[in-house]
PDB file of C-alpha atoms in Angstrom:
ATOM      1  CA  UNK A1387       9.306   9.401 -16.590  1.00  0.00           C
ATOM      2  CA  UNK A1388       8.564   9.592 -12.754  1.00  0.00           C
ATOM      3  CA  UNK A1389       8.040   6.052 -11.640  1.00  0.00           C
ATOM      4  CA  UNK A1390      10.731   3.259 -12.351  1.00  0.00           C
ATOM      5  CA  UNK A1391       9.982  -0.041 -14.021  1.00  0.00           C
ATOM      6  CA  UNK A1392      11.264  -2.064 -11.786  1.00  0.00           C
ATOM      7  CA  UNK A1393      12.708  -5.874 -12.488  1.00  0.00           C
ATOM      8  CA  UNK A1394      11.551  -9.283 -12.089  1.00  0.00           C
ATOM      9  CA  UNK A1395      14.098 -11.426  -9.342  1.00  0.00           C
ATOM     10  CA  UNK A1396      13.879 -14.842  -9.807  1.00  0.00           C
ATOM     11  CA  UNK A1397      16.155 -17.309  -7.579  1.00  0.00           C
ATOM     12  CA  UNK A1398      16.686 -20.901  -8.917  1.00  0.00           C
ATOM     13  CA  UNK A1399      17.187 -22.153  -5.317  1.00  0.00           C
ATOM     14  CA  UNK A1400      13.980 -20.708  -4.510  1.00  0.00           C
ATOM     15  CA  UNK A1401      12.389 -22.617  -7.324  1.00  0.00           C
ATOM     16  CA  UNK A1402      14.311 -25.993  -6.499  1.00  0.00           C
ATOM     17  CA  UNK A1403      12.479 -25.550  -2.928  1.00  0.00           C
ATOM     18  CA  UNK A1404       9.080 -24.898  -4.754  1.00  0.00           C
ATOM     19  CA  UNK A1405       9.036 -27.146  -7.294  1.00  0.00           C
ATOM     20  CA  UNK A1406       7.982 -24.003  -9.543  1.00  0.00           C
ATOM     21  CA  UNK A1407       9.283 -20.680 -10.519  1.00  0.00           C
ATOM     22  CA  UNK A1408       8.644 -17.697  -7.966  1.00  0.00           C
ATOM     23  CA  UNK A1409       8.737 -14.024  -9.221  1.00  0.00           C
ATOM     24  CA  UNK A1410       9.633 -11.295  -7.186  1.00  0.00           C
ATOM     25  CA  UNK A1411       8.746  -7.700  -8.402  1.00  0.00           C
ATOM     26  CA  UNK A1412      11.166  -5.489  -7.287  1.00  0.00           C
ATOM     27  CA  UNK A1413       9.372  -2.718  -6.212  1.00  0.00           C
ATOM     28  CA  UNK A1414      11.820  -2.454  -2.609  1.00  0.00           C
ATOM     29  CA  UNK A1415      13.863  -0.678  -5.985  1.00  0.00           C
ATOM     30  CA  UNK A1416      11.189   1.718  -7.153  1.00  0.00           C
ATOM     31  CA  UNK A1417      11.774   5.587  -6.251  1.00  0.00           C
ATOM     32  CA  UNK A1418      11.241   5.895  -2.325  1.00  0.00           C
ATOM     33  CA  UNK A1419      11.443   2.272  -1.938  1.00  0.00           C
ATOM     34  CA  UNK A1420       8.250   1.196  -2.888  1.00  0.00           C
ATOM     35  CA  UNK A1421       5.292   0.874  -4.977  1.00  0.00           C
ATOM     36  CA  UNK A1422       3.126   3.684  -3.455  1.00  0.00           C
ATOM     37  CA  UNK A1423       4.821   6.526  -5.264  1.00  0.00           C
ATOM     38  CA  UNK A1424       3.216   5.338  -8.033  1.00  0.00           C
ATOM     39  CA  UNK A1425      -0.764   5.863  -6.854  1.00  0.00           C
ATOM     40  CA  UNK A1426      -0.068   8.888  -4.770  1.00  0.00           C
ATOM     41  CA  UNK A1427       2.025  10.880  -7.772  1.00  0.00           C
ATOM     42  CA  UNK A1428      -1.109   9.958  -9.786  1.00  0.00           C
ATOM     43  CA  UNK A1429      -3.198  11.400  -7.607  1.00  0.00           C
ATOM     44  CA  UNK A1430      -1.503  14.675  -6.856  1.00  0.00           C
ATOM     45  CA  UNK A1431      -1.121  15.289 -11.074  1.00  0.00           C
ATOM     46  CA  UNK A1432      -4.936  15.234 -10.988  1.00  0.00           C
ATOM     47  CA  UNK A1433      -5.126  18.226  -8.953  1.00  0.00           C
ATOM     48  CA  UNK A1434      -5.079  21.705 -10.323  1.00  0.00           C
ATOM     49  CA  UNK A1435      -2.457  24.216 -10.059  1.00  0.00           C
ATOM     50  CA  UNK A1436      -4.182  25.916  -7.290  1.00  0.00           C
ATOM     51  CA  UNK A1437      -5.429  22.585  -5.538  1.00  0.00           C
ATOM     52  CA  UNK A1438      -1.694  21.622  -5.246  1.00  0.00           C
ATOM     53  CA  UNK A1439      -1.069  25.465  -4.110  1.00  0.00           C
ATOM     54  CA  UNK A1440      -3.139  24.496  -1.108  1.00  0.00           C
ATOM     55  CA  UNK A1441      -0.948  20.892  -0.325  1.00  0.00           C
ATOM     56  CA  UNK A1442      -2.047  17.808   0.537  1.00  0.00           C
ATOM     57  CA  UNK A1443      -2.215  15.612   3.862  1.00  0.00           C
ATOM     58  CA  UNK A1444      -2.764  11.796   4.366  1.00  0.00           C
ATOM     59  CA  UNK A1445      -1.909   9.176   7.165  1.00  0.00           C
ATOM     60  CA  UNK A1446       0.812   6.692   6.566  1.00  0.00           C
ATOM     61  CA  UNK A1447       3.278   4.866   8.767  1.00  0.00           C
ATOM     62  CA  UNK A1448       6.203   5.125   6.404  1.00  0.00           C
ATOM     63  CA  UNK A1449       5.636   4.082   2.284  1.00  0.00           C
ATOM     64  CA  UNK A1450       2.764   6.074   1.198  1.00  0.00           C
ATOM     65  CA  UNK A1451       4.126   8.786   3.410  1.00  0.00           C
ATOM     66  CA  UNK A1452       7.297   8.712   1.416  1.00  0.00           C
ATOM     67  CA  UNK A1453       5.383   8.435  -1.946  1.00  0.00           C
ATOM     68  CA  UNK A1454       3.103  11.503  -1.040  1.00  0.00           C
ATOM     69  CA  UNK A1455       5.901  13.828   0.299  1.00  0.00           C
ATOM     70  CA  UNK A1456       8.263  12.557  -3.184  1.00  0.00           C
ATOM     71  CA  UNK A1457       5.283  14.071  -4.769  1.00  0.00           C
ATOM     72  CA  UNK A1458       4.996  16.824  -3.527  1.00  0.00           C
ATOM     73  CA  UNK A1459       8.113  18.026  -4.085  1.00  0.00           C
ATOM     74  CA  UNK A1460       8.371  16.934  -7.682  1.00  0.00           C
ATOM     75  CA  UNK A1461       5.067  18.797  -8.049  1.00  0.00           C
ATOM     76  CA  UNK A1462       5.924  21.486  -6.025  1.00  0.00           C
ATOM     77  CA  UNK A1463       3.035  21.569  -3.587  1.00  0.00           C
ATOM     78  CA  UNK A1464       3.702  20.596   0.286  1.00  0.00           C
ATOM     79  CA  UNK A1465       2.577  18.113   2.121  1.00  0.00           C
ATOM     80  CA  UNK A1466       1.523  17.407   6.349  1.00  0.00           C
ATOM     81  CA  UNK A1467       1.710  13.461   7.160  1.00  0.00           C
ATOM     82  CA  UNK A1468      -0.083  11.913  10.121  1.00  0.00           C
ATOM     83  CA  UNK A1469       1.806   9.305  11.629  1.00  0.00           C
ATOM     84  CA  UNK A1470       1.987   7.149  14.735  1.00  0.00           C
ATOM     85  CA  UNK A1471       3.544   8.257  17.841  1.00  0.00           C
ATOM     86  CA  UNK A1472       5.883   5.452  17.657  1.00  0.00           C
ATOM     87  CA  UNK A1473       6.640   5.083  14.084  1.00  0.00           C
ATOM     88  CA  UNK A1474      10.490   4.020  13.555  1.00  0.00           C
ATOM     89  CA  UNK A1475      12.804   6.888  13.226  1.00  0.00           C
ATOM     90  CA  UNK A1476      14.088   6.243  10.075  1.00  0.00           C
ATOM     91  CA  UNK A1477      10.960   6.363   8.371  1.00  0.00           C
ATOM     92  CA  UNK A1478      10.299   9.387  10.101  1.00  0.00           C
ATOM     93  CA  UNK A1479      13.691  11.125   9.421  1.00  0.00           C
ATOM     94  CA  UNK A1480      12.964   9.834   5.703  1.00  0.00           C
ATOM     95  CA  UNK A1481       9.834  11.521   5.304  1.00  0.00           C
ATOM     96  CA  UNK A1482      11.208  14.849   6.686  1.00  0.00           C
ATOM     97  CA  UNK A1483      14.052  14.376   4.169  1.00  0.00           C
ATOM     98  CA  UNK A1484      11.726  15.188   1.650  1.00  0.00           C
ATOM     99  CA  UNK A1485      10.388  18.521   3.118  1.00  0.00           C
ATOM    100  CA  UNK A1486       7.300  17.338   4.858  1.00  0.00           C
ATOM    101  CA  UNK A1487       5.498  18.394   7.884  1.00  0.00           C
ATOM    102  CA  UNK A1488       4.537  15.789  10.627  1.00  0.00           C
ATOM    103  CA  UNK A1489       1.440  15.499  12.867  1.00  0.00           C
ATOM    104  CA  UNK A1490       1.902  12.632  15.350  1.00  0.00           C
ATOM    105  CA  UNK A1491      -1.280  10.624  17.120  1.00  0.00           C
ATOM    106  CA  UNK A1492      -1.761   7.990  19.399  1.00  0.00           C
ATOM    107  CA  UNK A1493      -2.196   4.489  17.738  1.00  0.00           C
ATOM    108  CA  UNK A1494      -4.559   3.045  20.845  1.00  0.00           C
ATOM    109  CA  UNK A1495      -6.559   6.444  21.658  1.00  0.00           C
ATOM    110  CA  UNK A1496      -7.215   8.215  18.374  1.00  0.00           C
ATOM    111  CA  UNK A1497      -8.427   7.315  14.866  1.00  0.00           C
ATOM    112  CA  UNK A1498      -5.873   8.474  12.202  1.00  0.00           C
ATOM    113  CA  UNK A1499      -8.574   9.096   9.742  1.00  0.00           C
ATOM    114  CA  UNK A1500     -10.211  11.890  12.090  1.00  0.00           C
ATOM    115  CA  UNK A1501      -6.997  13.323  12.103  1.00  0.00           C
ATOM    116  CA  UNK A1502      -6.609  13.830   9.095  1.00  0.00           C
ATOM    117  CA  UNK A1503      -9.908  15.064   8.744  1.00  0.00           C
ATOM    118  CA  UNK A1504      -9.676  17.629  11.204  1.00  0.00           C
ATOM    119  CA  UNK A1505      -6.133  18.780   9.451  1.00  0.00           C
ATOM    120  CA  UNK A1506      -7.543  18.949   6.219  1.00  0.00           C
ATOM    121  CA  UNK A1507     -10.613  20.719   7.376  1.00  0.00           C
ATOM    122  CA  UNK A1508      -8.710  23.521   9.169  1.00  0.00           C
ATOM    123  CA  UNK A1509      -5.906  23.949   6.945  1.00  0.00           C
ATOM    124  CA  UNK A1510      -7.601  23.423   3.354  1.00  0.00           C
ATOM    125  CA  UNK A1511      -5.118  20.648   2.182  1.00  0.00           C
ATOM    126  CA  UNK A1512      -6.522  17.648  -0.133  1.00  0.00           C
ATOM    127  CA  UNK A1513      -6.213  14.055   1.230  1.00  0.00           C
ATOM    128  CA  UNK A1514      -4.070  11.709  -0.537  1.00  0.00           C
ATOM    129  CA  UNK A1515      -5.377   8.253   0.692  1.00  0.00           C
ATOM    130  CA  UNK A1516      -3.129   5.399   0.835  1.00  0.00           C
ATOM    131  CA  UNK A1517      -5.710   3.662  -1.380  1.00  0.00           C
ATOM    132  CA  UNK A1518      -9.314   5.053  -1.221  1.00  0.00           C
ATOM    133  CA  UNK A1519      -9.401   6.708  -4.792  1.00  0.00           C
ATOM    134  CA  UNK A1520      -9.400   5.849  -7.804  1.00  0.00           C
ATOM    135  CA  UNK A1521      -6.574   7.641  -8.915  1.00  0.00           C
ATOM    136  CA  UNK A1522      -4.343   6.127  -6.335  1.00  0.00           C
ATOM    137  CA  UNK A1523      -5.645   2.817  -7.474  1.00  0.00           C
ATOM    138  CA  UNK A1524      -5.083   3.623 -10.891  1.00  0.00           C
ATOM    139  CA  UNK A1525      -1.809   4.369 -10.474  1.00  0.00           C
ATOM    140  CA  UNK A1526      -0.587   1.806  -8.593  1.00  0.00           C
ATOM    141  CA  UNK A1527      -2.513  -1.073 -10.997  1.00  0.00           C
ATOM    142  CA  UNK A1528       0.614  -0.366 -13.385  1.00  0.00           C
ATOM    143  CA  UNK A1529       2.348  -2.521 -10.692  1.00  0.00           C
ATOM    144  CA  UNK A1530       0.732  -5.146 -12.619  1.00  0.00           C
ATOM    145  CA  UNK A1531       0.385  -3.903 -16.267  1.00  0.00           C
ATOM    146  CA  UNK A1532       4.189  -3.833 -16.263  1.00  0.00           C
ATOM    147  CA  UNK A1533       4.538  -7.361 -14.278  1.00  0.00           C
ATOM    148  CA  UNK A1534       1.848  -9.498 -16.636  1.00  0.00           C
ATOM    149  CA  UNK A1535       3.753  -7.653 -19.709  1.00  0.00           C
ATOM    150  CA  UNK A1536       7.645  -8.455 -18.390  1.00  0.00           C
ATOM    151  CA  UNK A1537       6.938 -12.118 -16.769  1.00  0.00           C
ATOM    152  CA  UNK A1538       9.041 -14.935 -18.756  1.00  0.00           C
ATOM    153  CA  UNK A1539       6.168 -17.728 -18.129  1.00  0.00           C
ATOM    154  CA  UNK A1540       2.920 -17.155 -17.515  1.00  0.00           C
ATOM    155  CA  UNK A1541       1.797 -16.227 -14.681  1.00  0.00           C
ATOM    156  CA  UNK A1542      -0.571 -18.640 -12.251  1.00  0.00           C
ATOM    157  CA  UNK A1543      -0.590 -16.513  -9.107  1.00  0.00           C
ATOM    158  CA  UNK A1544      -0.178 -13.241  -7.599  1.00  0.00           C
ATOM    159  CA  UNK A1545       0.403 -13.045  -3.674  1.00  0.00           C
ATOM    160  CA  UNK A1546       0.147  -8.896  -2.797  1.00  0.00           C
ATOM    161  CA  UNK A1547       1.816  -6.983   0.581  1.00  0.00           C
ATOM    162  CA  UNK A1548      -1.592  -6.095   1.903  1.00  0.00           C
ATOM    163  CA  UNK A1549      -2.925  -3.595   4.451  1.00  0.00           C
ATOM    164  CA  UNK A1550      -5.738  -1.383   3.640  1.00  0.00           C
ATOM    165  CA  UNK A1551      -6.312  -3.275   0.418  1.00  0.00           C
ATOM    166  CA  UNK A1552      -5.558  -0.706  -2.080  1.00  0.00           C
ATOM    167  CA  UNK A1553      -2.742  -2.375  -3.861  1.00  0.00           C
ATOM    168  CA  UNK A1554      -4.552  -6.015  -3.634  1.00  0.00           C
ATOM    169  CA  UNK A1555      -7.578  -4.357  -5.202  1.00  0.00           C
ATOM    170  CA  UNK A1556      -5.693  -2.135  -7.999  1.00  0.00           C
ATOM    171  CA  UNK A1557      -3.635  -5.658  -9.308  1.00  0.00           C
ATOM    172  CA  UNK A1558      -6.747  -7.702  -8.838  1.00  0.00           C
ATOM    173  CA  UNK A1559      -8.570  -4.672 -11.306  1.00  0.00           C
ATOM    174  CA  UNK A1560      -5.347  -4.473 -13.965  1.00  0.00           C
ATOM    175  CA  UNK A1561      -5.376  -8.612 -14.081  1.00  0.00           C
ATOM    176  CA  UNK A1562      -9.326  -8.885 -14.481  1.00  0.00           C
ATOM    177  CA  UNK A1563      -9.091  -6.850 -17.306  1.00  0.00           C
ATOM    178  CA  UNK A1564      -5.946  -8.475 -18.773  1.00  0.00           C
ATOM    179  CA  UNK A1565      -7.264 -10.613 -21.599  1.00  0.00           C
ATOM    180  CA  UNK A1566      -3.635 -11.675 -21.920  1.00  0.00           C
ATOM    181  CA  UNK A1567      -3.708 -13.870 -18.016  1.00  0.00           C
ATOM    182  CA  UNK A1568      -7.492 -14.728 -17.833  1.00  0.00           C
ATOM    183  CA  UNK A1569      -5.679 -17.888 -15.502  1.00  0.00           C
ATOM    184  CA  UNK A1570      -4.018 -15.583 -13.050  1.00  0.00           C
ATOM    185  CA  UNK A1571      -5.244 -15.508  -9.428  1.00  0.00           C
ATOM    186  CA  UNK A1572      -4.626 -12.867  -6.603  1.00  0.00           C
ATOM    187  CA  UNK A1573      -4.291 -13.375  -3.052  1.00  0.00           C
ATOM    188  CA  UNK A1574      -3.892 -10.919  -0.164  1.00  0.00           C
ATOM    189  CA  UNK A1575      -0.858 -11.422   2.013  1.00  0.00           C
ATOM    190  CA  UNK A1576      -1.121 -10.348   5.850  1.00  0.00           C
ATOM    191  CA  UNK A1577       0.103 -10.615   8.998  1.00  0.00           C
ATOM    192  CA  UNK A1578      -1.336 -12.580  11.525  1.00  0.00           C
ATOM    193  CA  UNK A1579      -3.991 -10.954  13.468  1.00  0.00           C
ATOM    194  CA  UNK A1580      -4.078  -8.357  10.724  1.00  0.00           C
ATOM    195  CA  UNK A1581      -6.261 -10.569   8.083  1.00  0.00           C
ATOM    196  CA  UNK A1582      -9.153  -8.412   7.721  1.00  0.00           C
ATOM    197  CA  UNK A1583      -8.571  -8.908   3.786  1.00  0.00           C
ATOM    198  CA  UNK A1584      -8.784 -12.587   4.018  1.00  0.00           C
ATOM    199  CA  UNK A1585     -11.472 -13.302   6.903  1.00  0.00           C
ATOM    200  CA  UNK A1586     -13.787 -10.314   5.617  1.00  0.00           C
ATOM    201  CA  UNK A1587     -15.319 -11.601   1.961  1.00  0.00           C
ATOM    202  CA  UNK A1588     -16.418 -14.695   3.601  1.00  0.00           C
ATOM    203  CA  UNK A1589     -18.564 -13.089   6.193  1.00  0.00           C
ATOM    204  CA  UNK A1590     -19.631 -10.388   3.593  1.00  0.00           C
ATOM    205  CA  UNK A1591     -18.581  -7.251   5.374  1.00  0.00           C
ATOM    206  CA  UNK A1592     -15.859  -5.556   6.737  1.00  0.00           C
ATOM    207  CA  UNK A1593     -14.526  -7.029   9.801  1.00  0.00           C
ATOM    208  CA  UNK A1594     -11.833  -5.306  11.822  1.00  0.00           C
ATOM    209  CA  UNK A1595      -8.487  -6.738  13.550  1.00  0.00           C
ATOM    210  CA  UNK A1596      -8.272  -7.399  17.091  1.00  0.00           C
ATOM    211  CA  UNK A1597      -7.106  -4.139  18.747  1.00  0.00           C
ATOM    212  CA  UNK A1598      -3.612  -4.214  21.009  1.00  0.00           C
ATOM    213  CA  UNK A1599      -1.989  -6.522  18.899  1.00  0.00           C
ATOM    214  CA  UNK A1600       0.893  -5.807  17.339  1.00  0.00           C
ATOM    215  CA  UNK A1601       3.385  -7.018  14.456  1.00  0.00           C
ATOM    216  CA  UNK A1602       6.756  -6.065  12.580  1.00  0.00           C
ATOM    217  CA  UNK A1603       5.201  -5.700   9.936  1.00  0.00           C
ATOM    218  CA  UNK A1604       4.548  -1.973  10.578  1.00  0.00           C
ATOM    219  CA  UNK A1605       3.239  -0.739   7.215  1.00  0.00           C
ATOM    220  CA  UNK A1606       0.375  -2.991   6.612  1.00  0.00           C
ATOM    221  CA  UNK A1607      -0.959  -2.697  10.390  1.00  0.00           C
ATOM    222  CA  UNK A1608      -4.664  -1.673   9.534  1.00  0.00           C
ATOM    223  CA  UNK A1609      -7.525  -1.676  11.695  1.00  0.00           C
ATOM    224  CA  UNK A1610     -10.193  -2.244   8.778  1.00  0.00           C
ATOM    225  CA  UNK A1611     -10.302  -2.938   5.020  1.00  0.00           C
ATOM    226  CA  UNK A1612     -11.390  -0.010   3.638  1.00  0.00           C
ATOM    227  CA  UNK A1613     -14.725   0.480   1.751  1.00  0.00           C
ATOM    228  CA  UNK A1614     -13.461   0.954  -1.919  1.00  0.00           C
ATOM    229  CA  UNK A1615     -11.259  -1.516  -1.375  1.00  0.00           C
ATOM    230  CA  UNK A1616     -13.379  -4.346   0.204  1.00  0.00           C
ATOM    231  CA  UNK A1617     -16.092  -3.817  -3.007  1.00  0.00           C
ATOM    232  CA  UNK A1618     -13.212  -4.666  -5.169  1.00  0.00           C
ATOM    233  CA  UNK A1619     -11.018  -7.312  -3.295  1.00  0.00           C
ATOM    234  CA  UNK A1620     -14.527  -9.027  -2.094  1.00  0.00           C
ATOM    235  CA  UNK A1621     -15.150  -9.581  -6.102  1.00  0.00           C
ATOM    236  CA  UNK A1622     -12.021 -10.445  -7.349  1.00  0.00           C
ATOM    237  CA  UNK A1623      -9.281 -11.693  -4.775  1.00  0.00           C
ATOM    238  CA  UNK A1624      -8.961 -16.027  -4.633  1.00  0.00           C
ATOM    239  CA  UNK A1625      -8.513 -15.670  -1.131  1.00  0.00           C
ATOM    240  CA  UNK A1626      -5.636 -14.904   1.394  1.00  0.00           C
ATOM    241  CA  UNK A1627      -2.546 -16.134   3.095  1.00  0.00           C
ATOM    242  CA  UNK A1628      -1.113 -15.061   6.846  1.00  0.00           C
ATOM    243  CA  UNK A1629       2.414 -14.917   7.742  1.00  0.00           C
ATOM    244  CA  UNK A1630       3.911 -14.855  11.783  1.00  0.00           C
ATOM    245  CA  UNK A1631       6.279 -12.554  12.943  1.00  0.00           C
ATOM    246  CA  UNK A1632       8.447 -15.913  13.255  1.00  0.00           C
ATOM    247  CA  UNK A1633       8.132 -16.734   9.913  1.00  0.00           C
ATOM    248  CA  UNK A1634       8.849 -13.123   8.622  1.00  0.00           C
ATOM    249  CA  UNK A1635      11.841 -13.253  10.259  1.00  0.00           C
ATOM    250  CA  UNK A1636      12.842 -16.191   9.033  1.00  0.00           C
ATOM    251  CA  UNK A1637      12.095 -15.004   5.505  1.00  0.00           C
ATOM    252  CA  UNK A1638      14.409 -12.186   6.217  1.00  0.00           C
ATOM    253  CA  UNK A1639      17.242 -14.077   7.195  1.00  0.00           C
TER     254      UNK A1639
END
């Protein structure tokens, strides 16, 4: 009653060019625009009456910061997000649409997650991770409940938007455990010089991206795969693929 079940596209030209059928899950159509409403509303229901009383506060450059502040207000609690200093101005204005509070850092000079520490730690608000609970994980592994249950075909692949890993690691989970698609394999999809998913199960440890480098892909520009996540995605991805800016671009057009 919160979340939408969003459709399945499908494009024949697409498929023509493939040689196969490609499903897209419309989640660019869920409420706020995309999937992350879904984990961080599940979260915030978890708390207590009082524990919402207090708010919440997590880091996100634009989705999860619109999923968190959504929640919020459905939930009425408040909510302080820490963002970059030069996070685009619509996501911004978005975010502040929905009644929350900003904290801006520096992307090269601080660490977002000591940030948010130090908020929470001064003002008493719970963090709402963009994926490092298993709440948020929860919620956003009916992503892909709903997709295995509304595909026409079966499904042979999954390729996930991937930054800190969370919603890689929550589809991953929900497909394992699908006795329904025991064929079904996940990959993580990145940007270039932001493949910390895909290089870091080979060397068996986190490894982070290169720092100063930059892509338009804003949302999924992590430093480091976090550690819930890596546990998961290092047990039950099939790999990764990488994406240019050039070929995002191209995608677009």
């Amino acid at each position: 009653g919160v979340v939408l079940r969003t459709p399945i596209l499908e494009s024949f030209e697409a498929n023509a060019e493939l040689g196969g059928r490609l499903l897209l899950r419309a989640e660019n159509m869920q409420r706020t625009g995309a999937s992350k409403v879904r984990g961080a509303y599940h979260r915030m229901l978890g708390l207590t009456v009082a524990e919402r009383a207090r708010g919440v506060v997590t880091y996100s450059s634009g989705n999860h910061a619109l999923g968190v502040a959504t929640s919020a207000a459905l939930l009425k609690s408040s909510a302080v997000i820490v963002m970059t200093s030069d996070a685009p101005l619509a996501k911004v204005a978005a975010v502040r649409g929905k009644g929350a509070r900003m904290a801006f850092y520096d992307h090269d000079t601080e660490n977002s997650a000591h940030v948010v520490a130090r908020i929470s730690k001064e003002t008493g608000r719970f963090e709402v991770p963009p994926s490092a609970h298993s709440e948020i994980l929860a919620g956003a592994g009916t992503v892909a409940l709903e997709l295995l249950e509304d595909a026409p075909c079966p499904v042979d692949s999954v390729a996930i938007p991937c930054g800190g890993g969370g919603l890689a690691a929550a589809t991953a989970t929900a497909i394992a455990m699908a006795e329904a698609s025991p064929q079904t394999r996940v990959f993580a999809a990145e940007p270039d010089f932001f493949d910390d998913t895909k290089r870091s199960p080979a060397a068996g440890e986190r490894l982070s991206n290169p720092e100063g480098q930059r892509t338009i892909c804003d949302s999924v520009m992590t430093p480091i795969p976090g550690e819930l996540t890596f546990s998961i995605n290092r047990k039950l991805l099939a790999g990764g693929v990488t994406a240019t800016d050039d070929e995002v671009r191209e995608a677009m057009r």
